[in-house]
PDB file of C-alpha atoms in Angstrom:
ATOM      1  CA  GLU N 169       2.755 -36.179  -3.553  1.00 53.00           C
ATOM      2  CA  LEU N 170       3.277 -32.924  -5.166  1.00 55.00           C
ATOM      3  CA  ARG N 171       7.032 -33.195  -4.560  1.00 66.00           C
ATOM      4  CA  ALA N 172       7.024 -36.637  -6.196  1.00 68.00           C
ATOM      5  CA  VAL N 173       5.019 -35.201  -9.326  1.00 66.00           C
ATOM      6  CA  LYS N 174       7.508 -32.330  -9.506  1.00 69.00           C
ATOM      7  CA  SER N 175      10.677 -34.576  -9.241  1.00 79.00           C
ATOM      8  CA  GLY N 176       9.247 -36.821 -11.928  1.00 81.00           C
ATOM      9  CA  TYR N 177       8.447 -33.789 -14.247  1.00 80.00           C
ATOM     10  CA  ASP N 178      11.911 -32.407 -13.714  1.00 85.00           C
ATOM     11  CA  ALA N 179      13.400 -35.855 -14.603  1.00 88.00           C
ATOM     12  CA  LEU N 180      11.241 -35.901 -17.815  1.00 88.00           C
ATOM     13  CA  MET N 181      12.486 -32.517 -18.740  1.00 89.00           C
ATOM     14  CA  ALA N 182      16.127 -33.572 -18.223  1.00 91.00           C
ATOM     15  CA  ARG N 183      15.572 -36.538 -20.424  1.00 91.00           C
ATOM     16  CA  ILE N 184      14.090 -34.246 -23.167  1.00 90.00           C
ATOM     17  CA  GLU N 185      17.054 -32.037 -22.789  1.00 91.00           C
ATOM     18  CA  ARG N 186      19.496 -34.826 -23.334  1.00 92.00           C
ATOM     19  CA  GLU N 187      17.580 -36.747 -26.210  1.00 90.00           C
ATOM     20  CA  LYS N 188      16.416 -33.551 -27.908  1.00 91.00           C
ATOM     21  CA  PRO N 189      13.240 -35.261 -29.630  1.00 90.00           C
ATOM     22  CA  SER N 190      11.268 -33.708 -32.274  1.00 91.00           C
ATOM     23  CA  ALA N 191       8.452 -31.157 -31.102  1.00 90.00           C
ATOM     24  CA  ASP N 192       5.724 -33.951 -31.809  1.00 90.00           C
ATOM     25  CA  VAL N 193       7.641 -36.541 -29.755  1.00 91.00           C
ATOM     26  CA  ARG N 194       8.237 -34.035 -26.994  1.00 90.00           C
ATOM     27  CA  ARG N 195       4.517 -33.212 -26.745  1.00 89.00           C
ATOM     28  CA  GLN N 196       3.665 -36.898 -26.591  1.00 90.00           C
ATOM     29  CA  MET N 197       6.169 -37.620 -23.813  1.00 89.00           C
ATOM     30  CA  ILE N 198       4.681 -34.707 -21.663  1.00 86.00           C
ATOM     31  CA  ARG N 199       1.239 -35.899 -22.586  1.00 84.00           C
ATOM     32  CA  ASN N 200       2.129 -39.589 -21.555  1.00 86.00           C
ATOM     33  CA  TYR N 201       3.628 -38.372 -18.251  1.00 84.00           C
ATOM     34  CA  SER N 202       0.609 -36.148 -17.384  1.00 81.00           C
ATOM     35  CA  ARG N 203      -1.778 -39.206 -17.921  1.00 79.00           C
ATOM     36  CA  SER N 204       0.353 -41.289 -15.559  1.00 81.00           C
ATOM     37  CA  ILE N 205      -0.424 -38.897 -12.731  1.00 81.00           C
ATOM     38  CA  PRO N 206      -3.558 -40.026 -10.892  1.00 83.00           C
ATOM     39  CA  ILE N 207      -6.538 -37.692 -10.652  1.00 85.00           C
ATOM     40  CA  PRO N 208      -7.327 -37.129  -6.980  1.00 84.00           C
ATOM     41  CA  GLY N 209     -10.539 -37.929  -5.334  1.00 89.00           C
ATOM     42  CA  GLU N 210     -12.446 -35.220  -3.702  1.00 90.00           C
ATOM     43  CA  ALA N 211     -15.187 -35.526  -0.963  1.00 92.00           C
ATOM     44  CA  GLY N 212     -18.536 -33.771  -1.768  1.00 92.00           C
ATOM     45  CA  GLU N 213     -22.160 -34.322  -2.448  1.00 92.00           C
ATOM     46  CA  LEU N 214     -22.914 -37.015  -4.969  1.00 94.00           C
ATOM     47  CA  GLU N 215     -26.526 -38.216  -5.803  1.00 95.00           C
ATOM     48  CA  VAL N 216     -26.372 -41.972  -6.772  1.00 97.00           C
ATOM     49  CA  LEU N 217     -29.415 -43.091  -8.771  1.00 97.00           C
ATOM     50  CA  PHE N 218     -28.344 -46.616  -9.329  1.00 97.00           C
ATOM     51  CA  GLU N 219     -25.388 -48.791  -8.607  1.00 97.00           C
ATOM     52  CA  ASP N 220     -24.286 -52.471  -8.848  1.00 96.00           C
ATOM     53  CA  GLU N 221     -20.970 -54.191  -9.356  1.00 96.00           C
ATOM     54  CA  GLU N 222     -20.619 -53.149 -13.062  1.00 96.00           C
ATOM     55  CA  ILE N 223     -22.168 -49.614 -13.406  1.00 96.00           C
ATOM     56  CA  ILE N 224     -23.169 -46.624 -11.525  1.00 97.00           C
ATOM     57  CA  ALA N 225     -25.703 -43.836 -12.492  1.00 97.00           C
ATOM     58  CA  ILE N 226     -25.633 -40.413 -10.817  1.00 96.00           C
ATOM     59  CA  ASN N 227     -27.614 -37.242 -11.088  1.00 96.00           C
ATOM     60  CA  LYS N 228     -25.176 -34.512 -12.502  1.00 96.00           C
ATOM     61  CA  PRO N 229     -26.223 -30.966 -11.302  1.00 95.00           C
ATOM     62  CA  SER N 230     -26.143 -27.904 -13.530  1.00 91.00           C
ATOM     63  CA  GLY N 231     -22.902 -26.102 -13.211  1.00 91.00           C
ATOM     64  CA  ALA N 232     -20.761 -29.266 -12.501  1.00 93.00           C
ATOM     65  CA  ARG N 233     -17.992 -30.053 -14.814  1.00 92.00           C
ATOM     66  CA  MET N 234     -17.468 -33.706 -15.859  1.00 93.00           C
ATOM     67  CA  HIS N 235     -13.696 -33.882 -15.882  1.00 88.00           C
ATOM     68  CA  PRO N 236     -10.865 -31.591 -14.510  1.00 85.00           C
ATOM     69  CA  VAL N 237      -9.322 -29.340 -17.088  1.00 78.00           C
ATOM     70  CA  HIS N 238      -5.926 -30.225 -15.502  1.00 72.00           C
ATOM     71  CA  ARG N 239      -5.147 -33.258 -13.275  1.00 70.00           C
ATOM     72  CA  PHE N 240      -4.246 -30.856 -10.319  1.00 67.00           C
ATOM     73  CA  GLU N 241      -7.712 -29.201 -10.327  1.00 72.00           C
ATOM     74  CA  GLY N 242     -10.791 -30.575  -8.665  1.00 80.00           C
ATOM     75  CA  GLY N 243     -14.432 -29.883  -8.094  1.00 87.00           C
ATOM     76  CA  THR N 244     -15.577 -32.157 -10.886  1.00 93.00           C
ATOM     77  CA  ILE N 245     -17.850 -35.159 -11.158  1.00 94.00           C
ATOM     78  CA  LEU N 246     -14.910 -37.444 -11.818  1.00 94.00           C
ATOM     79  CA  ASN N 247     -13.107 -36.236  -8.633  1.00 92.00           C
ATOM     80  CA  LEU N 248     -16.238 -36.978  -6.564  1.00 95.00           C
ATOM     81  CA  MET N 249     -16.700 -40.422  -8.232  1.00 95.00           C
ATOM     82  CA  ILE N 250     -12.961 -41.358  -7.417  1.00 94.00           C
ATOM     83  CA  HIS N 251     -13.535 -40.511  -3.807  1.00 94.00           C
ATOM     84  CA  TYR N 252     -16.753 -42.307  -3.673  1.00 96.00           C
ATOM     85  CA  LEU N 253     -15.649 -45.480  -5.360  1.00 96.00           C
ATOM     86  CA  GLY N 254     -12.013 -45.464  -4.284  1.00 95.00           C
ATOM     87  CA  PHE N 255     -10.834 -45.843  -7.916  1.00 94.00           C
ATOM     88  CA  GLN N 256     -11.333 -44.033 -11.216  1.00 93.00           C
ATOM     89  CA  PRO N 257     -14.436 -45.342 -13.187  1.00 96.00           C
ATOM     90  CA  PHE N 258     -14.744 -45.242 -16.969  1.00 95.00           C
ATOM     91  CA  THR N 259     -16.715 -42.448 -18.405  1.00 92.00           C
ATOM     92  CA  ILE N 260     -19.290 -43.549 -20.915  1.00 92.00           C
ATOM     93  CA  HIS N 261     -20.841 -40.195 -21.992  1.00 90.00           C
ATOM     94  CA  ARG N 262     -20.723 -36.563 -20.828  1.00 88.00           C
ATOM     95  CA  LEU N 263     -23.235 -33.730 -20.217  1.00 90.00           C
ATOM     96  CA  ASP N 264     -22.431 -30.040 -20.935  1.00 86.00           C
ATOM     97  CA  ILE N 265     -21.498 -28.109 -17.743  1.00 88.00           C
ATOM     98  CA  ASP N 266     -24.774 -26.278 -17.679  1.00 86.00           C
ATOM     99  CA  THR N 267     -27.024 -29.387 -18.234  1.00 89.00           C
ATOM    100  CA  SER N 268     -28.294 -31.513 -15.363  1.00 93.00           C
ATOM    101  CA  GLY N 269     -29.357 -35.119 -15.876  1.00 94.00           C
ATOM    102  CA  VAL N 270     -28.407 -38.830 -15.588  1.00 95.00           C
ATOM    103  CA  VAL N 271     -24.670 -39.743 -16.250  1.00 95.00           C
ATOM    104  CA  LEU N 272     -23.594 -43.419 -16.610  1.00 95.00           C
ATOM    105  CA  LEU N 273     -20.139 -44.656 -15.675  1.00 96.00           C
ATOM    106  CA  ALA N 274     -18.663 -48.146 -15.797  1.00 97.00           C
ATOM    107  CA  LYS N 275     -16.644 -49.846 -13.090  1.00 97.00           C
ATOM    108  CA  LYS N 276     -14.955 -52.312 -15.356  1.00 95.00           C
ATOM    109  CA  LYS N 277     -13.246 -52.102 -18.692  1.00 95.00           C
ATOM    110  CA  PRO N 278     -15.383 -54.726 -20.459  1.00 95.00           C
ATOM    111  CA  ILE N 279     -18.566 -53.018 -19.437  1.00 95.00           C
ATOM    112  CA  CYS N 280     -17.096 -49.732 -20.617  1.00 95.00           C
ATOM    113  CA  ARG N 281     -16.440 -51.214 -24.068  1.00 95.00           C
ATOM    114  CA  PHE N 282     -19.897 -52.796 -24.254  1.00 96.00           C
ATOM    115  CA  LEU N 283     -21.691 -49.490 -23.334  1.00 95.00           C
ATOM    116  CA  ASN N 284     -19.507 -47.416 -25.553  1.00 93.00           C
ATOM    117  CA  GLU N 285     -20.558 -49.666 -28.425  1.00 93.00           C
ATOM    118  CA  ALA N 286     -24.229 -49.358 -27.503  1.00 93.00           C
ATOM    119  CA  PHE N 287     -23.916 -45.610 -27.532  1.00 89.00           C
ATOM    120  CA  ARG N 288     -21.924 -45.668 -30.901  1.00 87.00           C
ATOM    121  CA  ASN N 289     -24.731 -47.849 -32.473  1.00 88.00           C
ATOM    122  CA  ARG N 290     -27.533 -45.619 -31.216  1.00 85.00           C
ATOM    123  CA  ALA N 291     -28.903 -48.351 -29.061  1.00 89.00           C
ATOM    124  CA  VAL N 292     -29.263 -45.993 -26.192  1.00 89.00           C
ATOM    125  CA  SER N 293     -32.252 -43.771 -25.952  1.00 89.00           C
ATOM    126  CA  LYS N 294     -31.609 -40.209 -24.459  1.00 91.00           C
ATOM    127  CA  THR N 295     -34.246 -37.678 -23.700  1.00 94.00           C
ATOM    128  CA  TYR N 296     -33.709 -33.941 -22.650  1.00 95.00           C
ATOM    129  CA  LEU N 297     -36.083 -31.395 -21.279  1.00 95.00           C
ATOM    130  CA  LEU N 298     -35.486 -27.849 -22.626  1.00 94.00           C
ATOM    131  CA  LEU N 299     -37.009 -24.445 -22.156  1.00 94.00           C
ATOM    132  CA  ALA N 300     -36.620 -22.353 -25.331  1.00 94.00           C
ATOM    133  CA  ASP N 301     -37.382 -18.945 -26.806  1.00 92.00           C
ATOM    134  CA  VAL N 302     -39.591 -19.328 -29.849  1.00 92.00           C
ATOM    135  CA  LEU N 303     -38.107 -17.308 -32.703  1.00 89.00           C
ATOM    136  CA  ARG N 304     -39.821 -19.361 -35.516  1.00 86.00           C
ATOM    137  CA  PRO N 305     -42.152 -17.371 -37.857  1.00 82.00           C
ATOM    138  CA  ALA N 306     -44.788 -20.251 -37.827  1.00 82.00           C
ATOM    139  CA  PRO N 307     -46.756 -20.841 -34.634  1.00 86.00           C
ATOM    140  CA  LEU N 308     -46.090 -23.999 -32.491  1.00 90.00           C
ATOM    141  CA  SER N 309     -48.535 -26.144 -30.741  1.00 92.00           C
ATOM    142  CA  PRO N 310     -48.031 -28.906 -28.120  1.00 94.00           C
ATOM    143  CA  GLY N 311     -47.369 -32.247 -29.827  1.00 94.00           C
ATOM    144  CA  ASP N 312     -45.617 -30.716 -32.842  1.00 94.00           C
ATOM    145  CA  LEU N 313     -42.695 -32.677 -33.987  1.00 94.00           C
ATOM    146  CA  LEU N 314     -39.500 -31.121 -35.424  1.00 94.00           C
ATOM    147  CA  LEU N 315     -36.314 -32.865 -36.864  1.00 93.00           C
ATOM    148  CA  ALA N 316     -32.894 -31.293 -37.243  1.00 92.00           C
ATOM    149  CA  ASN N 317     -30.786 -33.126 -39.693  1.00 92.00           C
ATOM    150  CA  ILE N 318     -28.019 -30.574 -39.932  1.00 91.00           C
ATOM    151  CA  PRO N 319     -24.359 -31.234 -39.855  1.00 92.00           C
ATOM    152  CA  ILE N 320     -22.226 -29.548 -37.250  1.00 92.00           C
ATOM    153  CA  THR N 321     -18.718 -28.217 -37.244  1.00 90.00           C
ATOM    154  CA  ARG N 322     -16.411 -25.922 -35.267  1.00 87.00           C
ATOM    155  CA  HIS N 323     -16.816 -22.215 -35.442  1.00 85.00           C
ATOM    156  CA  PRO N 324     -14.038 -20.729 -37.671  1.00 82.00           C
ATOM    157  CA  SER N 325     -12.841 -18.304 -35.141  1.00 79.00           C
ATOM    158  CA  VAL N 326     -14.413 -19.101 -31.645  1.00 80.00           C
ATOM    159  CA  SER N 327     -13.181 -22.502 -30.420  1.00 77.00           C
ATOM    160  CA  VAL N 328     -15.770 -23.031 -27.762  1.00 82.00           C
ATOM    161  CA  ARG N 329     -18.544 -22.567 -30.276  1.00 86.00           C
ATOM    162  CA  ARG N 330     -20.034 -25.026 -32.843  1.00 89.00           C
ATOM    163  CA  VAL N 331     -22.219 -24.091 -35.931  1.00 86.00           C
ATOM    164  CA  ALA N 332     -24.980 -25.823 -37.780  1.00 85.00           C
ATOM    165  CA  VAL N 333     -24.150 -25.778 -41.442  1.00 83.00           C
ATOM    166  CA  ARG N 334     -27.431 -24.658 -42.919  1.00 72.00           C
ATOM    167  CA  ALA N 335     -26.363 -24.992 -46.578  1.00 62.00           C
ATOM    168  CA  LEU N 336     -25.983 -28.830 -46.085  1.00 62.00           C
ATOM    169  CA  ALA N 337     -29.145 -29.230 -44.054  1.00 62.00           C
ATOM    170  CA  ASP N 338     -32.101 -31.419 -44.847  1.00 65.00           C
ATOM    171  CA  PRO N 339     -34.419 -28.575 -46.114  1.00 63.00           C
ATOM    172  CA  ALA N 340     -37.262 -30.104 -44.104  1.00 64.00           C
ATOM    173  CA  SER N 341     -35.242 -29.375 -41.016  1.00 63.00           C
ATOM    174  CA  LEU N 342     -35.160 -25.578 -41.270  1.00 63.00           C
ATOM    175  CA  PRO N 343     -37.993 -23.056 -40.400  1.00 64.00           C
ATOM    176  CA  ALA N 344     -40.096 -21.812 -43.266  1.00 54.00           C
ATOM    177  CA  ALA N 345     -38.210 -18.380 -42.985  1.00 46.00           C
ATOM    178  CA  SER N 346     -35.227 -17.259 -40.979  1.00 42.00           C
ATOM    179  CA  PRO N 347     -35.695 -14.992 -37.801  1.00 41.00           C
ATOM    180  CA  THR N 348     -35.579 -11.314 -38.589  1.00 36.00           C
ATOM    181  CA  PRO N 349     -32.407  -9.448 -37.770  1.00 32.00           C
ATOM    182  CA  THR N 350     -33.807  -8.188 -34.540  1.00 33.00           C
ATOM    183  CA  GLU N 351     -34.595 -11.613 -33.506  1.00 35.00           C
ATOM    184  CA  GLN N 352     -31.105 -13.102 -34.093  1.00 38.00           C
ATOM    185  CA  PRO N 353     -29.422 -14.080 -30.797  1.00 38.00           C
ATOM    186  CA  PRO N 354     -27.189 -11.189 -29.854  1.00 34.00           C
ATOM    187  CA  SER N 355     -24.587 -13.577 -28.293  1.00 36.00           C
ATOM    188  CA  ALA N 356     -23.911 -15.204 -31.741  1.00 37.00           C
ATOM    189  CA  ALA N 357     -23.831 -13.760 -35.245  1.00 37.00           C
ATOM    190  CA  ALA N 358     -25.690 -15.858 -38.035  1.00 42.00           C
ATOM    191  CA  ASP N 359     -23.788 -18.897 -39.052  1.00 50.00           C
ATOM    192  CA  ASP N 360     -21.571 -18.668 -42.209  1.00 47.00           C
ATOM    193  CA  PRO N 361     -21.664 -22.111 -43.895  1.00 46.00           C
ATOM    194  CA  THR N 362     -18.627 -21.073 -46.162  1.00 47.00           C
ATOM    195  CA  GLN N 363     -16.413 -20.292 -43.309  1.00 49.00           C
ATOM    196  CA  ALA N 364     -17.727 -23.287 -41.237  1.00 44.00           C
ATOM    197  CA  LEU N 365     -16.595 -25.680 -44.003  1.00 56.00           C
ATOM    198  CA  SER N 366     -13.042 -25.073 -43.145  1.00 61.00           C
ATOM    199  CA  SER N 367     -13.384 -27.631 -40.394  1.00 71.00           C
ATOM    200  CA  PRO N 368     -14.545 -31.260 -40.744  1.00 82.00           C
ATOM    201  CA  LEU N 369     -18.254 -31.859 -40.778  1.00 86.00           C
ATOM    202  CA  GLN N 370     -20.043 -34.135 -38.317  1.00 89.00           C
ATOM    203  CA  PRO N 371     -23.497 -35.451 -39.318  1.00 91.00           C
ATOM    204  CA  ALA N 372     -25.844 -34.788 -36.666  1.00 93.00           C
ATOM    205  CA  LEU N 373     -29.642 -35.646 -35.945  1.00 93.00           C
ATOM    206  CA  THR N 374     -31.885 -34.441 -33.300  1.00 95.00           C
ATOM    207  CA  GLY N 375     -35.621 -34.856 -32.772  1.00 95.00           C
ATOM    208  CA  PHE N 376     -37.809 -32.311 -30.878  1.00 96.00           C
ATOM    209  CA  ARG N 377     -41.272 -32.627 -29.620  1.00 96.00           C
ATOM    210  CA  ILE N 378     -43.167 -29.389 -28.324  1.00 96.00           C
ATOM    211  CA  VAL N 379     -44.512 -30.042 -24.812  1.00 96.00           C
ATOM    212  CA  ALA N 380     -46.163 -26.694 -24.197  1.00 95.00           C
ATOM    213  CA  VAL N 381     -45.957 -22.915 -25.372  1.00 93.00           C
ATOM    214  CA  HIS N 382     -46.354 -19.853 -23.401  1.00 89.00           C
ATOM    215  CA  SER N 383     -47.074 -16.882 -25.741  1.00 80.00           C
ATOM    216  CA  ARG N 384     -46.553 -14.114 -23.226  1.00 68.00           C
ATOM    217  CA  PRO N 385     -43.665 -15.049 -20.724  1.00 62.00           C
ATOM    218  CA  ASN N 386     -43.009 -11.403 -20.020  1.00 65.00           C
ATOM    219  CA  ALA N 387     -46.031  -9.160 -19.920  1.00 63.00           C
ATOM    220  CA  ALA N 388     -43.930  -6.072 -19.263  1.00 67.00           C
ATOM    221  CA  ASP N 389     -42.019  -6.487 -22.623  1.00 69.00           C
ATOM    222  CA  PRO N 390     -44.389  -7.017 -25.562  1.00 66.00           C
ATOM    223  CA  ARG N 391     -41.313  -7.762 -27.713  1.00 72.00           C
ATOM    224  CA  ALA N 392     -40.419 -10.690 -25.659  1.00 75.00           C
ATOM    225  CA  PRO N 393     -40.678 -13.901 -27.702  1.00 84.00           C
ATOM    226  CA  ALA N 394     -42.910 -16.825 -26.784  1.00 88.00           C
ATOM    227  CA  ARG N 395     -41.303 -19.582 -24.804  1.00 90.00           C
ATOM    228  CA  ALA N 396     -41.646 -23.455 -25.162  1.00 94.00           C
ATOM    229  CA  LEU N 397     -41.142 -26.510 -23.107  1.00 96.00           C
ATOM    230  CA  VAL N 398     -39.501 -28.963 -25.362  1.00 97.00           C
ATOM    231  CA  LEU N 399     -38.214 -32.587 -25.419  1.00 97.00           C
ATOM    232  CA  ALA N 400     -35.161 -33.312 -27.415  1.00 97.00           C
ATOM    233  CA  PHE N 401     -34.133 -36.743 -28.570  1.00 95.00           C
ATOM    234  CA  PRO N 402     -30.409 -36.732 -29.972  1.00 93.00           C
ATOM    235  CA  LYS N 403     -29.719 -39.568 -32.289  1.00 90.00           C
ATOM    236  CA  THR N 404     -26.019 -38.623 -32.578  1.00 89.00           C
ATOM    237  CA  GLY N 405     -23.706 -37.202 -29.806  1.00 86.00           C
ATOM    238  CA  ARG N 406     -21.857 -34.170 -31.031  1.00 89.00           C
ATOM    239  CA  THR N 407     -20.555 -31.347 -28.955  1.00 88.00           C
ATOM    240  CA  HIS N 408     -23.336 -28.859 -28.022  1.00 92.00           C
ATOM    241  CA  GLN N 409     -25.551 -30.739 -30.476  1.00 93.00           C
ATOM    242  CA  ILE N 410     -28.891 -29.966 -28.947  1.00 94.00           C
ATOM    243  CA  ARG N 411     -28.087 -26.411 -28.263  1.00 93.00           C
ATOM    244  CA  VAL N 412     -26.890 -25.830 -31.805  1.00 93.00           C
ATOM    245  CA  HIS N 413     -29.746 -27.631 -33.520  1.00 94.00           C
ATOM    246  CA  ALA N 414     -32.310 -25.784 -31.287  1.00 95.00           C
ATOM    247  CA  ARG N 415     -30.977 -22.514 -32.235  1.00 93.00           C
ATOM    248  CA  ALA N 416     -30.872 -23.446 -36.012  1.00 91.00           C
ATOM    249  CA  LEU N 417     -34.670 -24.325 -35.697  1.00 92.00           C
ATOM    250  CA  GLY N 418     -35.378 -21.059 -34.097  1.00 92.00           C
ATOM    251  CA  LEU N 419     -35.611 -22.472 -30.636  1.00 94.00           C
ATOM    252  CA  PRO N 420     -32.586 -21.110 -28.676  1.00 93.00           C
ATOM    253  CA  LEU N 421     -32.288 -22.224 -25.057  1.00 93.00           C
ATOM    254  CA  VAL N 422     -33.197 -19.909 -22.386  1.00 90.00           C
ATOM    255  CA  GLY N 423     -30.116 -19.126 -20.326  1.00 85.00           C
ATOM    256  CA  ASP N 424     -27.743 -20.313 -22.945  1.00 89.00           C
ATOM    257  CA  ASP N 425     -24.820 -17.784 -22.883  1.00 85.00           C
ATOM    258  CA  ILE N 426     -23.265 -19.018 -26.179  1.00 88.00           C
ATOM    259  CA  TYR N 427     -26.298 -19.800 -28.358  1.00 90.00           C
ATOM    260  CA  GLY N 428     -29.213 -18.120 -26.596  1.00 87.00           C
ATOM    261  CA  TYR N 429     -31.421 -15.247 -27.558  1.00 80.00           C
ATOM    262  CA  GLU N 430     -31.008 -13.052 -24.507  1.00 63.00           C
ATOM    263  CA  CYS N 431     -27.606 -11.837 -23.442  1.00 44.00           C
ATOM    264  CA  ASN N 432     -28.584 -10.384 -20.105  1.00 40.00           C
ATOM    265  CA  VAL N 433     -29.309 -13.805 -18.379  1.00 43.00           C
ATOM    266  CA  PRO N 434     -26.901 -15.533 -15.877  1.00 42.00           C
ATOM    267  CA  ALA N 435     -24.094 -17.664 -17.497  1.00 45.00           C
ATOM    268  CA  ARG N 436     -25.033 -20.462 -15.176  1.00 44.00           C
ATOM    269  CA  THR N 437     -28.650 -21.322 -14.196  1.00 42.00           C
ATOM    270  CA  SER N 438     -29.698 -23.376 -11.195  1.00 38.00           C
ATOM    271  CA  GLU N 439     -31.484 -25.828 -13.248  1.00 38.00           C
ATOM    272  CA  ALA N 440     -30.984 -27.165 -16.752  1.00 36.00           C
TER     273      ALA N 440
END
């Protein structure tokens, strides 16, 4: 199989050399060829929560990637699904690599279109359970509701990061005062809205409900912030949306190696 792939790639390179297309056309030709290569199935543990003739719902564990970065790499949810089903299903939505939870996939293209439309029109309700450090100046109590109506964009210099553009946020979304400099997450400097505006803005809306608050999670360190168990209800589906909004509200997720408060936690946690 690999020999066939290499032979096809060599033939494509020979064609490009003969035709000498523009750089954009060349990239598109290579991209189209890459997409024509089937993603391989891979045996492994897969927890199926629901399945019928049209859809399948699985429990994605923390640390599992949804899709392979390259078609020759494995170890992802999609590789496991292809092995389990015998064909490649349609991905409806994704979860971050560190997030565990329910993932829904479609077996048929019409169902994929229907579900994509439902997600696009916010007809699907999604709930996430978070453990967060509390860096807000005002105390929190179980039952408190918070709303983050803050646009998100790419970080101007770190491609993997997103930033919440506070300058364009609904004022009701932000804490009464920003965390003090000693409370700023050391893994990420304060957001710079002016720099962030160099990339397109994406409107983003997330609701949060406080479930429980533990004021002394680390008795040995009196400087340690309180921690809260929080439910998140995203109304839009932006990359890293919940993590970015939680940080903007002074509730960075415990164990988050990009937006979190502590920098000495493992990059991967056993549970999300």
